[in-house]
Coordinates of C-alpha atoms in Angstrom, one line a residue:
M1 CA 0.0 0.0 0.0
A2 CA 1.3 3.5 -0.9
R3 CA 2.5 5.8 1.8
I4 CA 0.2 8.6 3.1
R5 CA 1.2 12.0 1.9
P6 CA -0.4 15.5 1.7
L7 CA -2.1 16.5 -1.5
S8 CA -1.0 19.5 -3.5
P9 CA -3.2 22.6 -3.1
R10 CA -4.5 22.3 -6.6
L11 CA -5.5 18.7 -6.3
A12 CA -7.1 19.3 -2.9
N13 CA -9.1 22.1 -4.4
Q14 CA -10.1 20.0 -7.4
I15 CA -11.5 17.4 -5.1
A16 CA -13.4 20.1 -3.3
A17 CA -14.6 21.4 -6.7
G18 CA -16.2 18.0 -7.3
E19 CA -18.6 18.8 -4.5
V20 CA -19.6 22.3 -5.5
V21 CA -18.8 22.8 -9.2
E22 CA -20.8 20.3 -11.2
R23 CA -21.3 22.5 -14.3
P24 CA -21.5 26.2 -15.3
A25 CA -24.7 26.7 -13.5
S26 CA -23.0 25.7 -10.2
V27 CA -20.4 28.5 -10.8
V28 CA -23.1 31.0 -11.5
K29 CA -25.0 30.1 -8.3
E30 CA -21.9 30.5 -6.1
L31 CA -21.0 33.8 -7.6
L32 CA -24.5 35.2 -7.4
E33 CA -24.8 34.2 -3.8
N34 CA -21.5 35.9 -3.0
S35 CA -22.8 39.1 -4.7
L36 CA -26.0 39.1 -2.8
D37 CA -24.2 38.5 0.5
A38 CA -22.1 41.6 -0.3
G39 CA -25.2 43.7 -0.6
A40 CA -25.4 44.1 -4.3
R41 CA -28.4 45.9 -5.8
R42 CA -27.5 45.3 -9.4
I43 CA -25.9 42.2 -10.9
E44 CA -24.8 41.6 -14.5
V45 CA -24.1 38.1 -15.8
D46 CA -22.3 37.4 -19.1
V47 CA -22.2 33.8 -20.4
E48 CA -20.4 32.5 -23.5
E49 CA -20.8 29.1 -25.0
G50 CA -23.1 27.9 -22.2
G51 CA -20.7 29.1 -19.6
V52 CA -17.9 26.7 -20.6
R53 CA -15.9 29.4 -22.4
R54 CA -16.6 32.3 -20.1
I55 CA -18.7 33.4 -17.2
R56 CA -18.6 36.9 -15.8
V57 CA -20.5 38.1 -12.8
R58 CA -20.3 41.8 -11.9
D59 CA -22.0 43.5 -9.0
D60 CA -22.2 46.8 -7.1
G61 CA -21.8 45.3 -3.7
E62 CA -19.4 46.2 -0.9
G63 CA -16.3 44.8 -2.5
I64 CA -13.3 43.1 -1.0
A65 CA -10.4 44.8 0.7
P66 CA -7.0 44.5 -1.2
D67 CA -5.4 42.6 1.7
D68 CA -8.2 40.1 1.6
L69 CA -8.1 39.3 -2.1
P70 CA -5.4 36.5 -1.8
L71 CA -7.5 35.0 1.1
A72 CA -10.6 35.0 -1.1
L73 CA -9.0 32.4 -3.3
C74 CA -7.9 30.2 -0.4
R75 CA -9.8 27.2 1.0
H76 CA -11.5 27.6 4.3
A77 CA -11.3 31.3 4.4
T78 CA -14.5 33.4 4.8
S79 CA -15.8 36.6 6.3
K80 CA -19.2 35.0 7.2
I81 CA -18.3 32.5 9.8
A82 CA -16.0 33.1 12.8
T83 CA -17.4 30.8 15.7
L84 CA -19.3 27.6 16.2
E85 CA -22.3 29.8 17.1
D86 CA -22.2 31.5 13.7
L87 CA -22.2 28.0 12.0
Q88 CA -25.3 27.1 14.0
R89 CA -27.1 30.3 12.9
V90 CA -26.2 30.8 9.3
A91 CA -27.9 34.0 8.0
T92 CA -26.0 34.3 4.7
L93 CA -26.4 32.4 1.4
G94 CA -22.8 31.3 1.3
F95 CA -20.1 30.7 3.9
R96 CA -18.0 27.6 3.1
G97 CA -15.1 29.7 2.0
E98 CA -13.9 27.3 -0.6
A99 CA -16.1 28.0 -3.6
L100 CA -13.8 30.5 -5.3
A101 CA -10.8 28.3 -4.6
S102 CA -12.6 25.3 -6.0
I103 CA -13.7 27.2 -9.1
A104 CA -10.2 28.6 -9.6
S105 CA -8.7 25.1 -9.5
V106 CA -10.8 24.0 -12.6
S107 CA -10.7 27.2 -14.6
R108 CA -8.8 30.4 -15.3
L109 CA -10.2 32.8 -12.7
T110 CA -9.8 36.6 -12.3
L111 CA -11.2 38.5 -9.3
I112 CA -11.4 42.3 -9.4
S113 CA -12.8 44.4 -6.6
N114 CA -13.1 47.9 -5.2
T115 CA -14.4 48.9 -1.8
A116 CA -14.6 52.6 -2.6
D117 CA -16.5 54.8 -5.0
R118 CA -13.2 56.3 -6.2
G119 CA -9.6 55.2 -6.3
P120 CA -7.9 52.1 -7.8
A121 CA -9.3 48.6 -7.7
W122 CA -7.2 45.4 -7.2
R123 CA -7.1 42.3 -9.3
A124 CA -6.2 38.8 -8.1
R125 CA -5.4 35.8 -10.4
T126 CA -4.2 32.3 -9.6
E127 CA -1.2 30.9 -11.4
G128 CA 1.0 27.9 -11.2
S129 CA 0.4 24.4 -9.9
Q130 CA 0.5 25.6 -6.3
M131 CA -2.2 28.2 -7.1
E132 CA -0.2 31.2 -6.1
V133 CA -2.3 34.4 -6.1
V134 CA -0.9 37.3 -8.1
V135 CA -2.4 40.7 -7.2
D136 CA -2.1 43.9 -9.2
Q137 CA -3.8 47.3 -9.6
V138 CA -6.5 48.0 -12.2
A139 CA -9.5 50.4 -12.8
H140 CA -12.9 49.2 -11.6
P141 CA -16.0 50.9 -10.0
R142 CA -17.2 50.0 -6.5
G143 CA -18.1 46.4 -6.4
T144 CA -16.7 43.1 -7.6
T145 CA -16.3 41.3 -10.9
V146 CA -15.4 37.6 -11.1
E147 CA -14.5 36.2 -14.5
V148 CA -14.2 32.4 -15.0
R149 CA -12.7 31.2 -18.3
D150 CA -12.3 27.8 -19.8
L151 CA -14.1 25.8 -17.2
F152 CA -12.7 22.3 -16.7
F153 CA -9.8 23.0 -19.1
N154 CA -7.5 20.9 -16.9
T155 CA -10.0 18.2 -16.0
P156 CA -11.2 16.9 -19.4
A157 CA -13.0 14.0 -17.9
R158 CA -15.3 16.4 -16.1
R159 CA -15.9 18.4 -19.2
K160 CA -17.1 15.3 -21.1
F161 CA -20.1 15.1 -18.7
L162 CA -21.4 18.5 -19.8
R163 CA -24.4 18.7 -22.1
S164 CA -24.9 20.8 -25.2
E165 CA -24.3 24.5 -25.0
R166 CA -28.1 25.1 -25.1
T167 CA -28.8 22.8 -22.2
E168 CA -26.0 24.2 -20.1
F169 CA -27.3 27.7 -20.6
G170 CA -30.8 26.6 -19.8
R171 CA -29.5 25.4 -16.4
V172 CA -27.7 28.7 -15.9
D173 CA -30.8 30.6 -16.8
E174 CA -32.9 28.6 -14.3
V175 CA -30.4 29.3 -11.5
I176 CA -30.6 33.0 -12.2
R177 CA -34.4 33.0 -12.3
R178 CA -34.6 31.0 -9.1
I179 CA -32.4 33.5 -7.2
A180 CA -34.1 36.5 -8.9
L181 CA -37.5 35.3 -7.5
A182 CA -36.1 35.4 -3.9
R183 CA -34.5 38.9 -4.3
P184 CA -37.0 41.1 -6.2
E185 CA -35.3 44.3 -4.9
V186 CA -32.1 43.4 -6.9
A187 CA -31.8 44.1 -10.7
F188 CA -30.5 41.3 -12.9
L189 CA -29.1 41.7 -16.4
V190 CA -28.1 38.6 -18.3
R191 CA -26.3 38.4 -21.6
R192 CA -25.8 35.3 -23.6
D193 CA -23.0 35.5 -26.2
G194 CA -23.3 39.3 -26.0
R195 CA -27.1 39.4 -26.5
V196 CA -29.4 40.5 -23.6
V197 CA -31.8 37.6 -22.8
L198 CA -33.0 38.7 -19.4
D199 CA -33.4 42.2 -17.9
L200 CA -35.2 42.3 -14.6
R201 CA -35.8 45.7 -13.0
P202 CA -35.8 46.0 -9.2
A203 CA -39.1 45.7 -7.5
G204 CA -40.0 47.9 -4.5
T205 CA -43.8 47.5 -4.4
D206 CA -46.2 44.5 -4.4
A207 CA -47.2 45.3 -8.0
E208 CA -43.6 45.3 -9.1
A209 CA -43.0 42.1 -7.2
E210 CA -45.9 40.5 -9.1
R211 CA -44.3 41.9 -12.3
R212 CA -41.1 40.0 -11.4
L213 CA -43.2 36.9 -10.7
A214 CA -44.7 37.1 -14.2
E215 CA -41.3 37.8 -15.9
V216 CA -39.7 34.7 -14.2
C217 CA -42.6 32.2 -14.1
G218 CA -44.7 33.4 -17.0
A219 CA -47.8 35.6 -17.3
H220 CA -50.0 32.4 -17.4
F221 CA -48.8 31.3 -14.0
A222 CA -49.1 34.9 -12.5
A223 CA -52.7 35.0 -13.8
H224 CA -53.6 31.8 -11.9
A225 CA -51.5 32.5 -8.8
L226 CA -53.1 33.2 -5.4
R227 CA -51.2 35.2 -2.9
V228 CA -50.9 33.3 0.4
E229 CA -49.6 34.3 3.8
F230 CA -49.7 32.2 7.1
R231 CA -48.0 33.0 10.4
T232 CA -47.5 31.5 13.8
S233 CA -45.3 32.8 16.6
D234 CA -42.0 31.9 14.9
L235 CA -43.0 30.4 11.5
A236 CA -44.1 32.3 8.4
L237 CA -45.1 31.0 5.0
W238 CA -45.9 33.4 2.2
G239 CA -45.8 33.6 -1.6
W240 CA -47.9 32.5 -4.5
L241 CA -49.8 29.3 -5.0
A242 CA -51.3 28.5 -8.5
R243 CA -54.9 27.3 -8.5
P244 CA -55.1 23.5 -8.6
T245 CA -56.6 23.8 -12.2
F246 CA -53.2 25.2 -13.2
S247 CA -51.1 22.1 -12.9
R248 CA -48.1 20.8 -14.7
S249 CA -47.1 17.5 -16.2
Q250 CA -43.7 18.0 -14.5
P251 CA -42.6 19.6 -11.2
D252 CA -40.9 22.4 -13.2
L253 CA -42.7 25.4 -11.6
Q254 CA -42.0 24.7 -8.0
Y255 CA -39.8 27.2 -6.1
F256 CA -39.4 26.8 -2.4
Y257 CA -37.2 29.0 -0.2
V258 CA -36.1 28.6 3.4
N259 CA -34.9 32.0 4.8
G260 CA -34.3 33.2 1.3
R261 CA -32.4 30.1 0.2
A262 CA -33.8 27.9 -2.6
V263 CA -33.9 24.3 -1.4
R264 CA -35.2 20.9 -2.3
D265 CA -36.4 19.1 0.8
R266 CA -38.3 15.8 1.3
V267 CA -40.3 17.2 4.3
V268 CA -41.4 20.1 2.2
A269 CA -42.2 17.9 -0.8
H270 CA -44.3 15.5 1.2
A271 CA -46.3 18.3 2.9
V272 CA -47.1 19.9 -0.5
R273 CA -48.0 16.6 -2.1
Q274 CA -50.4 15.9 0.8
A275 CA -52.0 19.3 0.6
F276 CA -52.8 18.9 -3.1
A277 CA -53.7 15.2 -2.9
D278 CA -57.4 15.8 -3.1
V279 CA -57.5 18.2 -6.0
L280 CA -55.0 17.2 -8.6
Y281 CA -55.5 14.9 -11.6
Q282 CA -53.3 11.8 -11.4
G283 CA -49.8 12.5 -12.6
R284 CA -50.1 16.2 -12.4
H285 CA -47.9 18.5 -10.2
P286 CA -48.8 21.8 -8.4
A287 CA -47.0 25.1 -9.2
F288 CA -45.9 27.5 -6.5
V289 CA -43.4 30.1 -5.4
L290 CA -43.3 29.8 -1.6
F291 CA -41.1 31.3 1.1
L292 CA -40.7 29.8 4.6
E293 CA -39.1 31.9 7.3
L294 CA -38.1 30.6 10.7
P295 CA -35.3 31.3 13.2
A296 CA -31.8 30.5 11.7
A297 CA -31.0 28.2 14.7
E298 CA -34.0 26.0 13.8
V299 CA -32.6 24.9 10.4
D300 CA -29.2 23.4 9.4
V301 CA -28.2 24.6 5.9
N302 CA -24.8 22.8 6.1
V303 CA -26.1 19.4 5.2
H304 CA -25.0 19.5 1.6
P305 CA -22.0 21.2 -0.1
T306 CA -24.3 23.1 -2.5
K307 CA -26.8 23.9 0.3
H308 CA -29.7 22.6 -1.9
E309 CA -30.9 20.5 1.1
V310 CA -31.6 21.6 4.7
R311 CA -32.4 19.8 7.9
F312 CA -35.1 21.2 10.2
R313 CA -34.6 20.9 14.0
E314 CA -38.3 20.2 14.4
A315 CA -39.2 18.6 11.1
R316 CA -42.6 17.3 12.2
R317 CA -43.7 20.8 13.3
V318 CA -42.6 22.4 10.1
H319 CA -44.3 19.6 8.1
D320 CA -47.6 20.1 9.9
F321 CA -47.4 23.9 9.5
L322 CA -46.8 23.6 5.8
F323 CA -49.5 21.0 5.3
S324 CA -52.2 22.8 7.3
S325 CA -51.4 26.2 5.7
L326 CA -51.4 24.9 2.1
H327 CA -54.4 22.6 2.7
R328 CA -56.4 25.7 3.8
A329 CA -55.2 27.7 0.8
V330 CA -56.3 24.9 -1.5
A331 CA -59.6 24.5 0.3
D332 CA -60.3 28.2 -0.4
S333 CA -60.0 27.6 -4.1
R334 CA -63.7 28.2 -4.9
P335 CA -65.6 30.8 -6.8
G336 CA -66.8 32.5 -3.6
A337 CA -63.5 32.7 -1.8
A338 CA -62.8 36.3 -2.7
P339 CA -65.3 39.1 -2.0
P340 CA -67.7 39.4 -5.0
P341 CA -67.5 42.6 -7.0
R342 CA -70.4 45.1 -7.1
A343 CA -73.1 44.2 -9.6
R344 CA -74.6 45.6 -12.7
L345 CA -76.6 42.5 -13.4
A346 CA -79.9 41.1 -12.1
P347 CA -81.1 37.5 -12.0
V348 CA -82.6 36.2 -15.3
A349 CA -86.3 37.0 -15.6
G350 CA -88.5 34.0 -14.9
A351 CA -86.5 32.6 -12.0
E352 CA -88.6 31.9 -9.0
S353 CA -88.6 34.5 -6.2
A354 CA -88.9 32.2 -3.2
A355 CA -86.3 32.7 -0.4
P356 CA -83.3 30.4 -0.8
R357 CA -83.1 27.2 1.2
Q358 CA -79.7 26.7 2.8
G359 CA -77.9 23.8 1.2
V360 CA -79.8 21.3 -1.0
L361 CA -77.6 18.4 0.2
A362 CA -77.2 19.5 3.8
A363 CA -79.4 18.7 6.8
G364 CA -80.6 15.2 6.2
A365 CA -79.6 14.5 2.6
V366 CA -76.6 12.5 3.9
P367 CA -77.6 10.1 6.8
P368 CA -75.7 9.9 10.1
F369 CA -72.6 7.8 9.6
A370 CA -72.7 4.3 10.8
G371 CA -71.4 4.1 7.3
V372 CA -71.9 6.0 4.1
R373 CA -74.5 5.3 1.5
E374 CA -75.1 6.9 -1.9
V375 CA -77.8 9.6 -2.1
P376 CA -79.8 10.6 -5.2
A377 CA -78.9 13.9 -6.8
P378 CA -81.2 16.6 -5.7
Y379 CA -80.9 18.8 -8.8
G380 CA -83.7 18.1 -11.2
S381 CA -85.6 16.0 -8.6
P382 CA -89.4 16.4 -9.2
E383 CA -90.2 15.7 -5.6
E384 CA -88.4 18.7 -4.1
P385 CA -87.4 21.5 -6.5
P386 CA -84.3 23.6 -5.4
A387 CA -84.6 27.1 -4.1
A388 CA -84.7 30.1 -6.4
A389 CA -81.6 31.8 -7.7
R390 CA -82.3 35.3 -6.4
Q391 CA -80.2 35.9 -3.2
A392 CA -81.9 37.9 -0.5
G393 CA -81.5 41.5 -1.3
A394 CA -79.8 40.9 -4.7
G395 CA -81.0 42.8 -7.6
E396 CA -80.2 45.8 -9.6
G397 CA -77.3 47.5 -7.9
G398 CA -76.9 44.7 -5.4
P399 CA -74.0 42.2 -5.1
V400 CA -73.8 39.7 -7.9
P401 CA -72.5 36.2 -6.9
P402 CA -69.1 35.3 -8.3
L403 CA -70.7 32.8 -10.8
G404 CA -73.5 35.1 -11.6
Y405 CA -77.0 33.9 -12.7
A406 CA -77.9 31.1 -15.0
L407 CA -79.0 31.8 -18.6
G408 CA -79.6 28.2 -19.7
Q409 CA -78.3 24.8 -20.3
L410 CA -76.2 23.5 -23.2
A411 CA -76.2 19.9 -24.4
G412 CA -77.6 18.8 -21.1
A413 CA -74.0 19.0 -19.7
Y414 CA -73.1 22.7 -19.2
I415 CA -74.7 25.6 -17.4
L416 CA -74.3 29.0 -19.0
A417 CA -74.4 31.9 -16.6
E418 CA -73.6 35.6 -16.7
N419 CA -71.6 37.5 -14.1
E420 CA -70.4 41.0 -14.1
R421 CA -67.3 40.1 -16.1
G422 CA -68.9 38.1 -18.9
L423 CA -69.9 34.4 -19.5
V424 CA -69.5 31.6 -17.1
V425 CA -69.6 27.9 -18.3
V426 CA -70.0 25.2 -15.6
D427 CA -69.6 21.5 -16.1
M428 CA -72.8 20.4 -14.3
H429 CA -71.8 16.9 -13.4
A430 CA -68.2 17.8 -12.3
A431 CA -69.4 20.7 -10.1
H432 CA -72.1 18.6 -8.4
E433 CA -69.6 15.8 -7.9
R434 CA -67.3 18.1 -5.9
I435 CA -70.2 19.5 -3.9
T436 CA -71.4 16.0 -3.0
Y437 CA -67.9 14.7 -2.2
E438 CA -67.2 17.6 0.2
R439 CA -70.5 17.0 2.0
F440 CA -69.7 13.3 2.2
K441 CA -66.4 14.1 3.8
R442 CA -67.8 16.5 6.4
A443 CA -70.6 14.0 7.3
F444 CA -68.1 11.2 7.6
A445 CA -65.7 13.2 9.7
A446 CA -68.6 14.1 12.1
G447 CA -69.5 10.4 12.5
G448 CA -65.9 9.1 12.8
I449 CA -64.3 6.0 11.4
V450 CA -66.3 2.8 12.2
S451 CA -64.3 -0.4 12.8
Q452 CA -65.2 -3.9 11.6
P453 CA -63.8 -7.0 13.3
L454 CA -62.1 -9.6 11.1
L455 CA -63.5 -13.1 11.2
V456 CA -60.0 -14.4 11.2
P457 CA -57.3 -12.0 12.7
L458 CA -54.6 -11.1 10.3
T459 CA -51.0 -12.0 11.2
L460 CA -48.3 -9.8 9.6
A461 CA -44.5 -10.6 9.5
V462 CA -42.7 -7.3 10.0
T463 CA -39.2 -6.0 10.9
P464 CA -38.4 -5.3 14.5
R465 CA -38.4 -1.6 13.7
E466 CA -41.9 -1.8 12.2
A467 CA -43.2 -3.8 15.2
E468 CA -41.9 -1.2 17.6
A469 CA -43.5 1.6 15.5
A470 CA -46.9 -0.3 15.6
E471 CA -46.6 -0.6 19.4
L472 CA -45.6 3.0 19.8
H473 CA -48.4 4.3 17.6
A474 CA -51.2 2.0 18.8
D475 CA -53.4 5.0 19.5
T476 CA -52.9 6.3 16.0
F477 CA -54.0 3.0 14.5
A478 CA -57.1 3.0 16.8
R479 CA -58.1 6.5 15.5
L480 CA -57.8 5.2 12.0
G481 CA -60.1 2.3 12.7
F482 CA -57.5 -0.5 13.2
Q483 CA -56.9 -2.7 16.2
V484 CA -53.2 -3.7 15.8
R485 CA -51.3 -5.5 18.5
R486 CA -47.7 -6.7 18.7
A487 CA -47.7 -10.5 18.7
G488 CA -43.9 -11.0 18.8
P489 CA -40.6 -9.4 18.1
E490 CA -41.3 -9.5 14.3
S491 CA -45.1 -10.0 14.0
L492 CA -48.3 -8.0 14.3
L493 CA -51.9 -9.1 14.9
V494 CA -54.7 -7.1 13.2
R495 CA -58.1 -7.7 14.6
E496 CA -60.2 -4.8 13.3
V497 CA -60.0 -2.6 10.2
P498 CA -62.0 0.4 8.9
A499 CA -65.5 -0.9 7.9
L500 CA -65.6 0.9 4.6
L501 CA -62.2 -0.5 3.6
A502 CA -62.8 -4.1 4.8
R503 CA -63.2 -5.4 1.2
G504 CA -59.8 -4.0 0.2
D505 CA -56.3 -5.1 1.1
P506 CA -56.0 -4.5 4.8
E507 CA -52.5 -6.0 5.0
Q508 CA -51.1 -3.6 2.4
L509 CA -52.9 -0.7 4.1
V510 CA -51.3 -1.5 7.5
R511 CA -47.9 -1.8 5.9
D512 CA -48.4 1.6 4.1
V513 CA -49.4 3.3 7.3
L514 CA -46.4 1.8 9.1
A515 CA -44.1 3.1 6.3
D516 CA -45.6 6.6 6.8
L517 CA -45.3 6.5 10.5
L518 CA -41.6 5.5 10.3
A519 CA -40.9 8.2 7.7
W520 CA -43.0 11.1 8.9
G521 CA -44.4 10.3 12.4
E522 CA -48.0 10.4 11.0
S523 CA -50.1 8.8 8.2
R524 CA -52.9 10.0 6.0
R525 CA -53.2 6.7 4.1
V526 CA -56.5 5.7 5.6
E527 CA -58.0 9.2 5.0
E528 CA -56.8 9.1 1.4
R529 CA -58.3 5.6 0.8
L530 CA -61.6 6.6 2.4
N531 CA -61.6 9.8 0.3
E532 CA -61.1 7.7 -2.8
L533 CA -64.2 5.7 -1.9
L534 CA -66.2 8.7 -1.0
A535 CA -65.2 10.3 -4.3
T536 CA -66.4 7.3 -6.2
M537 CA -69.7 7.4 -4.4
A538 CA -70.0 11.2 -5.1
C539 CA -69.4 10.6 -8.8
H540 CA -72.3 8.1 -8.9
G541 CA -74.5 10.3 -6.8
A542 CA -73.9 13.5 -8.8
V543 CA -76.4 14.8 -11.3
A544 CA -76.0 13.0 -14.5
A545 CA -75.2 14.8 -17.8
G546 CA -78.3 15.0 -19.9
R547 CA -80.6 15.9 -17.1
R548 CA -82.6 19.0 -17.7
L549 CA -82.6 21.6 -14.9
S550 CA -84.8 24.6 -14.4
L551 CA -83.2 28.1 -14.0
S552 CA -83.7 28.0 -10.3
E553 CA -82.0 24.6 -10.0
M554 CA -79.1 25.8 -12.1
N555 CA -78.8 28.9 -9.9
Q556 CA -78.9 26.8 -6.7
L557 CA -76.0 24.7 -8.1
L558 CA -74.0 27.8 -8.7
R559 CA -74.7 29.1 -5.1
D560 CA -73.7 25.7 -3.7
M561 CA -70.4 25.8 -5.7
E562 CA -69.6 29.2 -4.2
A563 CA -70.1 27.8 -0.7
T564 CA -68.1 24.6 -1.3
E565 CA -64.4 24.2 -0.6
R566 CA -62.2 23.2 -3.6
A567 CA -65.1 23.8 -5.9
D568 CA -62.8 25.1 -8.7
Q569 CA -62.1 21.5 -9.7
C570 CA -63.8 18.1 -9.5
N571 CA -62.6 15.1 -7.5
H572 CA -60.3 14.1 -10.4
G573 CA -58.6 17.5 -10.6
R574 CA -60.4 18.7 -13.7
P575 CA -61.8 22.3 -13.8
T576 CA -65.5 22.7 -12.9
W577 CA -66.0 26.1 -14.5
V578 CA -64.4 28.6 -16.9
E579 CA -65.0 32.3 -17.4
L580 CA -64.9 34.2 -20.7
G581 CA -64.6 37.9 -20.1
L582 CA -66.4 40.4 -22.2
E583 CA -63.0 41.5 -23.7
E584 CA -62.3 37.9 -24.7
L585 CA -65.8 37.6 -26.3
D586 CA -65.2 40.9 -28.1
R587 CA -62.0 39.5 -29.5
L588 CA -63.7 36.3 -30.7
F589 CA -66.1 38.4 -32.7
L590 CA -63.6 41.0 -33.8
R591 CA -65.7 43.7 -32.1
G592 CA -64.1 47.2 -32.0
R593 CA -61.9 46.6 -35.1

């Protein structure tokens, strides 16, 4: 075996570079974070040949003192961490102190900086196999410029793993946009091969921040985004959440920040997935830009060299806060969630004028839950016609409901209505399906989960860890309708299961619950399975396409939608209604041209 010997500075830095410098986008991320930590208000980024040939980042931040320039290119040298307490309460984007040294070891790097508005600047370059730093005097305004040329020129094996120039620039562009979302007060100018491709002005107001959102995520996202804000004593979540009907085939519009740092975290991903579980079509992904703020001591950002991952001191508490906040935001996605605008319209002539009855499906339509049974759809039922459309006090000059008033029915499947903005088209079956489903869930929650004993108890072979988890969480299983007992070091005995799920696969369900308990300390598996069953029943119980409704019945359906959580989409994640504004209708018919 070869003798142990110290590595050369360049080789040591190249090994470190393997952790933080994957591709040009990694370089841009490190340099941008340094600029922001230096207080920059304007940052310019120049990229040539996807960043492989040249990357230049220029800022107007505080700059680096001349005596500190050589240290800036040394490993384990930083101005951001001095004590162990600093490490436990990291408040900056970067601190490792080896990013510049790592980048310099696999490129030709030049660092120019000036701490004053006037006077000379100083330039530092690395040369030679020992990475000696050469410093000389040049002209440069206040701030810092870092130029990285010929990335991976001395590590050809690493260069072979890079993709096409277009792909590498796409990753650089994504890094810049992700950071620009978190710092709307900073201006960003990006040039690709000399051509300006991104010019983001600083945002100082809410309107300008929303302009930045549209510039980065697209106007379509901004048009469907809901502003959210939730706070506890020491946790805050705010940002923009796209309506569930605006979903993606890929998780490519998901930006999550912890104390201003963009991260990917399994606790966050699980909480978001659970919050949207009841409203998204299978295989679709939500879109959001969300910011979580909490005390710096409550989160460890030093878990990964690139700081893409974090570790929360109280992960379960953070998970529950995220889930409950987003779950509430999603539940508010219904036509009546926002205050309705003042009206210029009145109900359609011919609609009955009787006072509205509260809730066609409420109060007795769903029986008390010893179990759940399907109920016939009330809309169109000859025995008990729904209430009239006219709300008490509504009329000329009064408030118009968000979905307006029904005009008629199209093809036995769609309700056409008029609100103050234009035409509303409602999928009759999908809307009633969501209304029925939400009422089923509320009624079931009020009655609790009913257990059913198994004729023959089920014996499960499990790992010792799973057996301990089942024993520890016996109360949790009981609340979910199970009776699970530990029968041995590696076996469980299941005597009771939820009555509505008895015909399913109780063994797999118990194992899934155990897996959730081990991973997250909680499980929503049973609720999800029950919801699937209730959703199926709601689909069968909803008013069928082709049924003719009177105007008053249509209007009652619209009012029920406005009062029902998650009414913007059906149980399968499809939209229940769309709106065509008068301007859109005018464009269709070329009016005003």
